[in-house]
Coordinates of C-alpha atoms in Angstrom, one line a residue:
X1 CA -49.3 -192.9 78.4
X2 CA -48.0 -189.4 78.3
X3 CA -49.7 -186.4 79.9
X4 CA -50.4 -183.3 78.0
X5 CA -49.8 -180.0 79.9
X6 CA -48.4 -176.5 79.7
X7 CA -44.8 -175.4 80.3
X8 CA -42.8 -172.2 80.0
X9 CA -39.9 -172.5 77.6
X10 CA -37.4 -170.5 75.5
X11 CA -37.1 -171.5 71.8
X12 CA -33.7 -169.8 71.3
X13 CA -31.2 -167.6 73.1
X14 CA -31.5 -164.7 73.4
X15 CA -35.2 -165.2 73.9
X16 CA -38.1 -164.8 76.3
X17 CA -40.1 -167.4 78.2
X18 CA -43.4 -168.3 76.5
X19 CA -46.1 -170.8 77.4
X20 CA -46.3 -173.9 75.2
X21 CA -48.2 -177.3 75.3
X22 CA -46.0 -180.3 75.8
X23 CA -46.4 -184.0 76.2
X24 CA -44.7 -185.4 79.4
X25 CA -43.5 -189.0 79.2
X26 CA -44.5 -191.7 81.7
X27 CA -41.7 -192.3 84.3
X28 CA -39.3 -195.1 83.5
X29 CA -37.3 -197.0 86.1
X30 CA -35.8 -194.8 88.8
X31 CA -38.1 -191.9 87.7
X32 CA -41.2 -190.2 89.0
X33 CA -43.7 -187.9 87.3
X34 CA -44.8 -184.9 89.5
X35 CA -47.7 -182.5 89.4
X36 CA -46.0 -179.2 90.2
X37 CA -47.3 -176.9 93.0
X38 CA -44.7 -174.1 93.0
X39 CA -41.4 -173.0 91.5
X40 CA -39.0 -170.2 92.3
X41 CA -38.0 -167.9 89.5
X42 CA -34.2 -168.1 89.9
X43 CA -31.8 -165.8 88.0
X44 CA -30.0 -168.9 86.5
X45 CA -33.1 -169.6 84.3
X46 CA -32.9 -166.0 83.1
X47 CA -29.3 -166.6 82.2
X48 CA -30.6 -169.4 79.9
X49 CA -32.9 -166.9 78.2
X50 CA -30.2 -164.3 77.7
X51 CA -27.7 -166.8 76.5
X52 CA -25.2 -166.1 79.3
X53 CA -25.5 -169.9 80.0
X54 CA -25.8 -171.8 76.7
X55 CA -27.7 -175.1 76.7
X56 CA -27.7 -178.2 74.5
X57 CA -31.3 -178.6 73.5
X58 CA -33.8 -176.0 72.2
X59 CA -36.7 -175.5 72.8
X60 CA -35.6 -175.6 76.5
X61 CA -38.1 -175.7 79.4
X62 CA -36.9 -173.7 82.4
X63 CA -37.2 -174.0 86.1
X64 CA -34.9 -175.8 88.6
X65 CA -36.3 -174.8 92.0
X66 CA -39.6 -176.4 92.8
X67 CA -41.8 -178.8 94.6
X68 CA -44.9 -180.8 93.8
X69 CA -46.9 -184.0 94.4
X70 CA -45.9 -187.4 92.9
X71 CA -48.5 -188.4 90.2
X72 CA -46.9 -191.7 89.2
X73 CA -43.8 -193.8 89.8
X74 CA -41.7 -195.7 87.3
X75 CA -41.4 -199.5 87.5
X76 CA -39.0 -201.1 90.0
X77 CA -38.6 -197.6 91.6
X78 CA -38.6 -197.7 95.4
X79 CA -38.9 -194.9 98.0
X80 CA -41.7 -192.9 96.4
X81 CA -45.5 -193.4 96.0
X82 CA -48.3 -191.4 94.3
X83 CA -49.4 -188.6 96.6
X84 CA -45.9 -188.0 98.2
X85 CA -44.8 -184.4 98.4
X86 CA -41.3 -183.8 97.0
X87 CA -38.8 -181.0 96.6
X88 CA -36.3 -181.0 93.8
X89 CA -32.6 -180.4 94.0
X90 CA -31.3 -178.8 90.9
X91 CA -28.2 -180.9 91.4
X92 CA -28.7 -184.7 91.1
X93 CA -26.9 -186.9 93.5
X94 CA -26.0 -190.4 92.4
X95 CA -24.5 -191.5 95.8
X96 CA -21.7 -193.4 94.1
X97 CA -19.2 -191.1 92.4
X98 CA -16.1 -189.8 94.2
X99 CA -17.8 -186.5 95.1
X100 CA -20.9 -188.1 96.6
X101 CA -18.8 -190.7 98.4
X102 CA -16.7 -188.0 100.1
X103 CA -19.6 -185.8 101.2
X104 CA -19.5 -183.3 98.2
X105 CA -22.6 -184.4 96.4
X106 CA -23.1 -180.8 95.1
X107 CA -20.3 -181.8 92.7
X108 CA -21.8 -185.1 91.7
X109 CA -20.5 -186.3 88.3
X110 CA -24.1 -186.3 87.0
X111 CA -24.0 -182.5 87.1
X112 CA -21.9 -182.6 83.9
X113 CA -25.2 -183.1 82.0
X114 CA -27.3 -180.4 83.7
X115 CA -27.5 -178.1 80.7
X116 CA -27.7 -180.8 77.9
X117 CA -31.5 -180.9 78.3
X118 CA -31.4 -184.7 78.0
X119 CA -31.1 -187.5 80.6
X120 CA -27.6 -188.0 82.1
X121 CA -27.3 -191.5 80.7
X122 CA -29.0 -191.3 77.3
X123 CA -29.7 -188.8 74.5
X124 CA -33.4 -188.5 75.2
X125 CA -35.8 -186.1 76.8
X126 CA -39.0 -186.5 78.8
X127 CA -40.8 -183.5 77.4
X128 CA -41.9 -183.1 73.8
X129 CA -43.9 -180.6 71.7
X130 CA -47.1 -181.9 70.2
X131 CA -45.3 -182.4 66.8
X132 CA -42.8 -184.7 68.5
X133 CA -39.9 -182.1 68.9
X134 CA -37.8 -182.8 71.9
X135 CA -37.9 -180.2 74.7
X136 CA -34.8 -179.9 76.9
X137 CA -35.2 -180.0 80.6
X138 CA -33.4 -177.5 82.8
X139 CA -31.2 -179.5 85.2
X140 CA -33.2 -182.6 84.2
X141 CA -36.3 -181.3 86.0
X142 CA -37.9 -178.2 84.4
X143 CA -40.1 -176.9 87.2
X144 CA -41.8 -174.3 85.0
X145 CA -44.1 -177.1 83.9
X146 CA -47.5 -178.3 85.2
X147 CA -46.2 -181.8 85.1
X148 CA -42.6 -183.0 84.9
X149 CA -40.9 -186.4 84.8
X150 CA -37.6 -186.5 86.7
X151 CA -35.0 -188.9 87.9
X152 CA -35.1 -189.9 91.6
X153 CA -31.5 -188.6 91.8
X154 CA -33.1 -185.1 91.9
X155 CA -36.0 -185.6 94.2
X156 CA -36.3 -185.4 98.0
X157 CA -39.5 -186.7 99.7
X158 CA -40.8 -184.3 102.4
X159 CA -43.5 -184.4 105.1
X160 CA -47.2 -184.3 104.0
X161 CA -47.7 -180.9 105.8
X162 CA -44.8 -179.2 104.0
X163 CA -45.8 -175.8 102.6
X164 CA -44.5 -176.2 99.0
X165 CA -45.3 -172.6 98.1
X166 CA -42.3 -171.5 100.1
X167 CA -40.4 -174.8 100.7
X168 CA -39.7 -174.9 96.9
X169 CA -37.0 -172.2 97.5
X170 CA -34.9 -174.8 99.4
X171 CA -34.1 -176.5 96.0
X172 CA -31.7 -173.7 95.1
X173 CA -31.7 -170.2 96.5
X174 CA -31.9 -170.9 100.2
X175 CA -29.3 -173.6 100.3
X176 CA -27.1 -171.8 97.9
X177 CA -27.1 -168.5 99.8
X178 CA -27.0 -170.0 103.3
X179 CA -24.3 -172.5 102.4
X180 CA -22.2 -169.8 100.7
X181 CA -21.8 -168.1 104.1
X182 CA -21.9 -171.1 106.4
X183 CA -20.2 -173.9 104.4
X184 CA -18.0 -172.3 101.7
X185 CA -17.2 -169.0 103.5
X186 CA -16.9 -170.8 106.9
X187 CA -18.3 -167.7 108.7
X188 CA -17.5 -167.8 112.4
X189 CA -18.9 -166.1 115.5
X190 CA -17.7 -162.5 115.7
X191 CA -16.8 -162.3 112.0
X192 CA -17.3 -159.2 109.8
X193 CA -19.0 -160.3 106.5
X194 CA -19.8 -158.3 103.4
X195 CA -22.4 -159.6 101.0
X196 CA -22.7 -158.0 97.5
X197 CA -26.1 -158.5 95.8
X198 CA -29.3 -159.0 97.9
X199 CA -31.5 -161.0 95.6
X200 CA -32.7 -164.6 96.1
X201 CA -29.2 -165.9 96.9
X202 CA -27.7 -162.9 98.7
X203 CA -30.7 -162.6 101.0
X204 CA -30.0 -166.1 102.2
X205 CA -26.3 -165.5 102.5
X206 CA -27.4 -162.8 105.0
X207 CA -29.5 -165.3 106.9
X208 CA -26.6 -167.8 106.9
X209 CA -24.0 -165.3 108.1
X210 CA -26.3 -164.1 110.9
X211 CA -27.1 -167.6 111.9
X212 CA -23.4 -168.5 112.0
X213 CA -22.8 -165.7 114.6
X214 CA -21.2 -162.9 112.5
X215 CA -20.9 -159.8 114.5
X216 CA -21.2 -157.5 111.5
X217 CA -23.2 -158.5 108.4
X218 CA -22.8 -155.7 105.8
X219 CA -25.2 -156.0 102.9
X220 CA -24.5 -154.2 99.6
X221 CA -27.1 -153.4 96.9
X222 CA -28.0 -150.3 94.9
X223 CA -31.7 -151.0 95.3
X224 CA -33.1 -149.4 98.5
X225 CA -35.9 -152.1 98.8
X226 CA -33.3 -154.8 98.8
X227 CA -31.2 -153.1 101.4
X228 CA -34.3 -152.8 103.7
X229 CA -35.1 -156.5 103.2
X230 CA -31.5 -157.4 104.1
X231 CA -31.9 -155.6 107.4
X232 CA -35.1 -157.6 108.1
X233 CA -33.2 -160.9 107.3
X234 CA -30.3 -160.3 109.7
X235 CA -28.0 -157.7 108.2
X236 CA -26.6 -155.3 110.7
X237 CA -26.0 -152.5 108.1
X238 CA -26.8 -152.0 104.4
X239 CA -24.9 -149.9 101.9
X240 CA -25.4 -148.8 98.3
X241 CA -21.8 -149.5 97.3
X242 CA -19.0 -152.0 98.1
X243 CA -16.7 -149.1 98.7
X244 CA -18.8 -147.9 101.6
X245 CA -19.1 -151.3 103.1
X246 CA -15.3 -151.9 102.8
X247 CA -14.6 -148.7 104.8
X248 CA -17.0 -149.7 107.5
X249 CA -15.6 -153.2 107.6
X250 CA -12.1 -151.7 108.1
X251 CA -13.5 -149.6 110.9
X252 CA -14.6 -152.8 112.7
X253 CA -11.3 -154.6 112.2
X254 CA -8.6 -152.1 113.0
X255 CA -8.2 -151.3 109.3
X256 CA -7.8 -154.9 108.2
X257 CA -11.0 -155.5 106.2
X258 CA -13.7 -158.1 106.2
X259 CA -13.2 -161.7 107.2
X260 CA -15.4 -162.9 104.4
X261 CA -16.7 -161.1 101.4
X262 CA -19.4 -162.8 99.4
X263 CA -20.4 -162.1 95.8
X264 CA -24.0 -163.0 95.0
X265 CA -24.7 -160.4 92.3
X266 CA -27.2 -161.5 89.6
X267 CA -24.9 -160.8 86.7
X268 CA -21.5 -161.1 88.2
X269 CA -18.6 -159.3 86.4
X270 CA -14.9 -159.6 87.0
X271 CA -14.8 -156.2 88.7
X272 CA -17.2 -157.4 91.4
X273 CA -14.8 -160.1 92.4
X274 CA -11.9 -157.6 92.3
X275 CA -13.8 -155.3 94.6
X276 CA -14.5 -158.2 97.0
X277 CA -10.9 -159.2 97.0
X278 CA -9.9 -155.6 98.0
X279 CA -12.4 -155.6 100.9
X280 CA -10.9 -158.5 102.9
X281 CA -8.1 -158.8 105.4
X282 CA -5.0 -160.9 105.3
X283 CA -6.1 -164.6 105.1
X284 CA -9.6 -163.4 104.4
X285 CA -11.9 -165.2 102.0
X286 CA -13.8 -164.2 98.9
X287 CA -16.7 -166.5 97.9
X288 CA -18.1 -166.1 94.4
X289 CA -21.6 -167.6 93.9
X290 CA -23.0 -165.2 91.3
X291 CA -23.0 -166.0 87.6
X292 CA -22.7 -163.9 84.5
X293 CA -21.3 -164.7 81.1
X294 CA -19.7 -168.1 81.9
X295 CA -17.3 -167.8 79.1
X296 CA -15.7 -164.6 80.4
X297 CA -12.1 -165.0 81.6
X298 CA -10.0 -162.9 83.9
X299 CA -10.4 -161.4 87.4
X300 CA -8.6 -158.2 88.4
X301 CA -6.8 -159.2 91.5
X302 CA -3.2 -158.4 92.4
X303 CA -1.1 -161.6 92.4
X304 CA 1.2 -160.2 95.1
X305 CA -1.7 -159.5 97.4
X306 CA -3.0 -163.0 96.8
X307 CA 0.4 -164.6 97.6
X308 CA 1.8 -162.3 100.3
X309 CA -1.5 -161.7 102.2
X310 CA -2.6 -165.4 101.8
X311 CA -6.0 -164.3 100.7
X312 CA -8.4 -167.0 99.5
X313 CA -10.7 -166.9 96.4
X314 CA -13.3 -169.7 96.3
X315 CA -16.2 -170.6 94.1
X316 CA -19.4 -172.0 95.6
X317 CA -22.0 -174.3 93.9
X318 CA -25.2 -174.7 95.9
X319 CA -23.4 -173.4 98.9
X320 CA -21.2 -176.5 99.1
X321 CA -24.2 -178.3 100.4
X322 CA -25.2 -181.9 100.2
X323 CA -28.7 -181.6 98.7
X324 CA -30.4 -184.8 100.0
X325 CA -29.0 -184.2 103.6
X326 CA -29.1 -180.4 103.8
X327 CA -32.5 -179.7 102.2
X328 CA -34.3 -181.6 104.9
X329 CA -32.2 -179.9 107.5
X330 CA -33.1 -176.4 106.1
X331 CA -36.7 -177.4 106.1
X332 CA -36.4 -178.4 109.8
X333 CA -34.8 -175.0 110.6
X334 CA -37.7 -173.3 108.8
X335 CA -40.3 -175.3 110.8
X336 CA -38.5 -174.4 114.0
X337 CA -38.5 -170.6 113.1
X338 CA -34.7 -170.4 112.6
X339 CA -34.7 -169.6 108.9
X340 CA -37.2 -167.4 107.1
X341 CA -38.8 -168.5 103.9
X342 CA -42.2 -166.7 103.7
X343 CA -40.4 -163.4 103.9
X344 CA -38.3 -164.2 100.9
X345 CA -41.4 -164.3 98.5
X346 CA -42.0 -160.9 97.1
X347 CA -44.7 -161.8 94.5
X348 CA -46.4 -164.9 93.2
X349 CA -46.9 -165.4 89.4
X350 CA -48.9 -167.7 87.1
X351 CA -47.4 -169.8 84.4
X352 CA -48.2 -167.3 81.7
X353 CA -46.4 -164.6 83.7
X354 CA -42.9 -166.1 83.8
X355 CA -41.4 -163.5 81.4
X356 CA -43.0 -160.8 83.5
X357 CA -41.5 -162.2 86.6
X358 CA -38.0 -161.9 85.1
X359 CA -38.8 -158.3 84.0
X360 CA -39.7 -157.5 87.6
X361 CA -36.5 -159.2 88.8
X362 CA -34.4 -157.1 86.5
X363 CA -36.2 -154.0 87.7
X364 CA -35.2 -154.8 91.3
X365 CA -38.7 -155.4 92.5
X366 CA -38.3 -158.9 93.8
X367 CA -36.2 -160.8 96.3
X368 CA -37.8 -164.0 95.0
X369 CA -40.7 -164.4 92.6
X370 CA -42.6 -167.7 92.9
X371 CA -44.6 -169.4 90.2
X372 CA -47.8 -170.9 91.6
X373 CA -49.6 -173.6 89.6
X374 CA -53.4 -173.9 89.6

């Protein structure tokens, strides 16, 4: 039998998150139903509300960074039991496609259906309004819901003592930011790194660059609070503009520029990428992780500089991480005091406050807001 609960959804885009009552289906084979404990308020879910990222099913329940406790397990489904604590990866991993088989499960072919709102293999949803209207699930999980039914491709079982109120951030922001620096950017000991945008992703790019041994971690954000937070998380210096950071990076590198320049701005524009490209040395690397209007085309970079200086421009999805391997590793680093999670949470919100959480994010008040369920 289905469970009736509350969720936060958008009915259209542009729109705002509102609380609604939904019915949550029983789990089928290879699915589990989870009672949510906590969910991060990631900027990607705000992109859904603004329409920067269009989706296939409205209404659409948000949330893709969360953790909870297994309530029930579908038939013939192994590896999970009621009472297990789980974290979600917003990227499912089938384990069988070319990308999973070659260690790039962040690019799993199942990801093609993340924004459809339906299951990867069928045109159906697991959330419904009381009148029977289908409700789309963000990334197939919708963590802004008191209960959610998800495919096991998206779930990672964790230890019973895991603090889900902060560990939920491992499902997106921490791995994305950390991996942007460590995996995609390949930051090395002694490097000079610039990071534009110190929100939930950029803050963890700072942590990753520092952990990788960068000599100079230069954080850029127009908000003073975020610059201060970057210094607490491992940045060596913080600046209001990319131009300032670029000049300082050149000072450290005999006029050459940064080794790696990372773009984690919440609403990324082409000029942000162009500024990052201008900040790096020959054979330097720009990593773009931020999103904006995903239909926008064109980046202002000189083709001659790209060719003759052998500069590299790379995209990064979930920090080029392998979710089912790397989320447990990041949790272990947290438990050993080598990555900060508690310090990332600026404010906790209730389910009815999701829209307010995003207003606070736009106002520059939060590194990460976290939704806590009763």
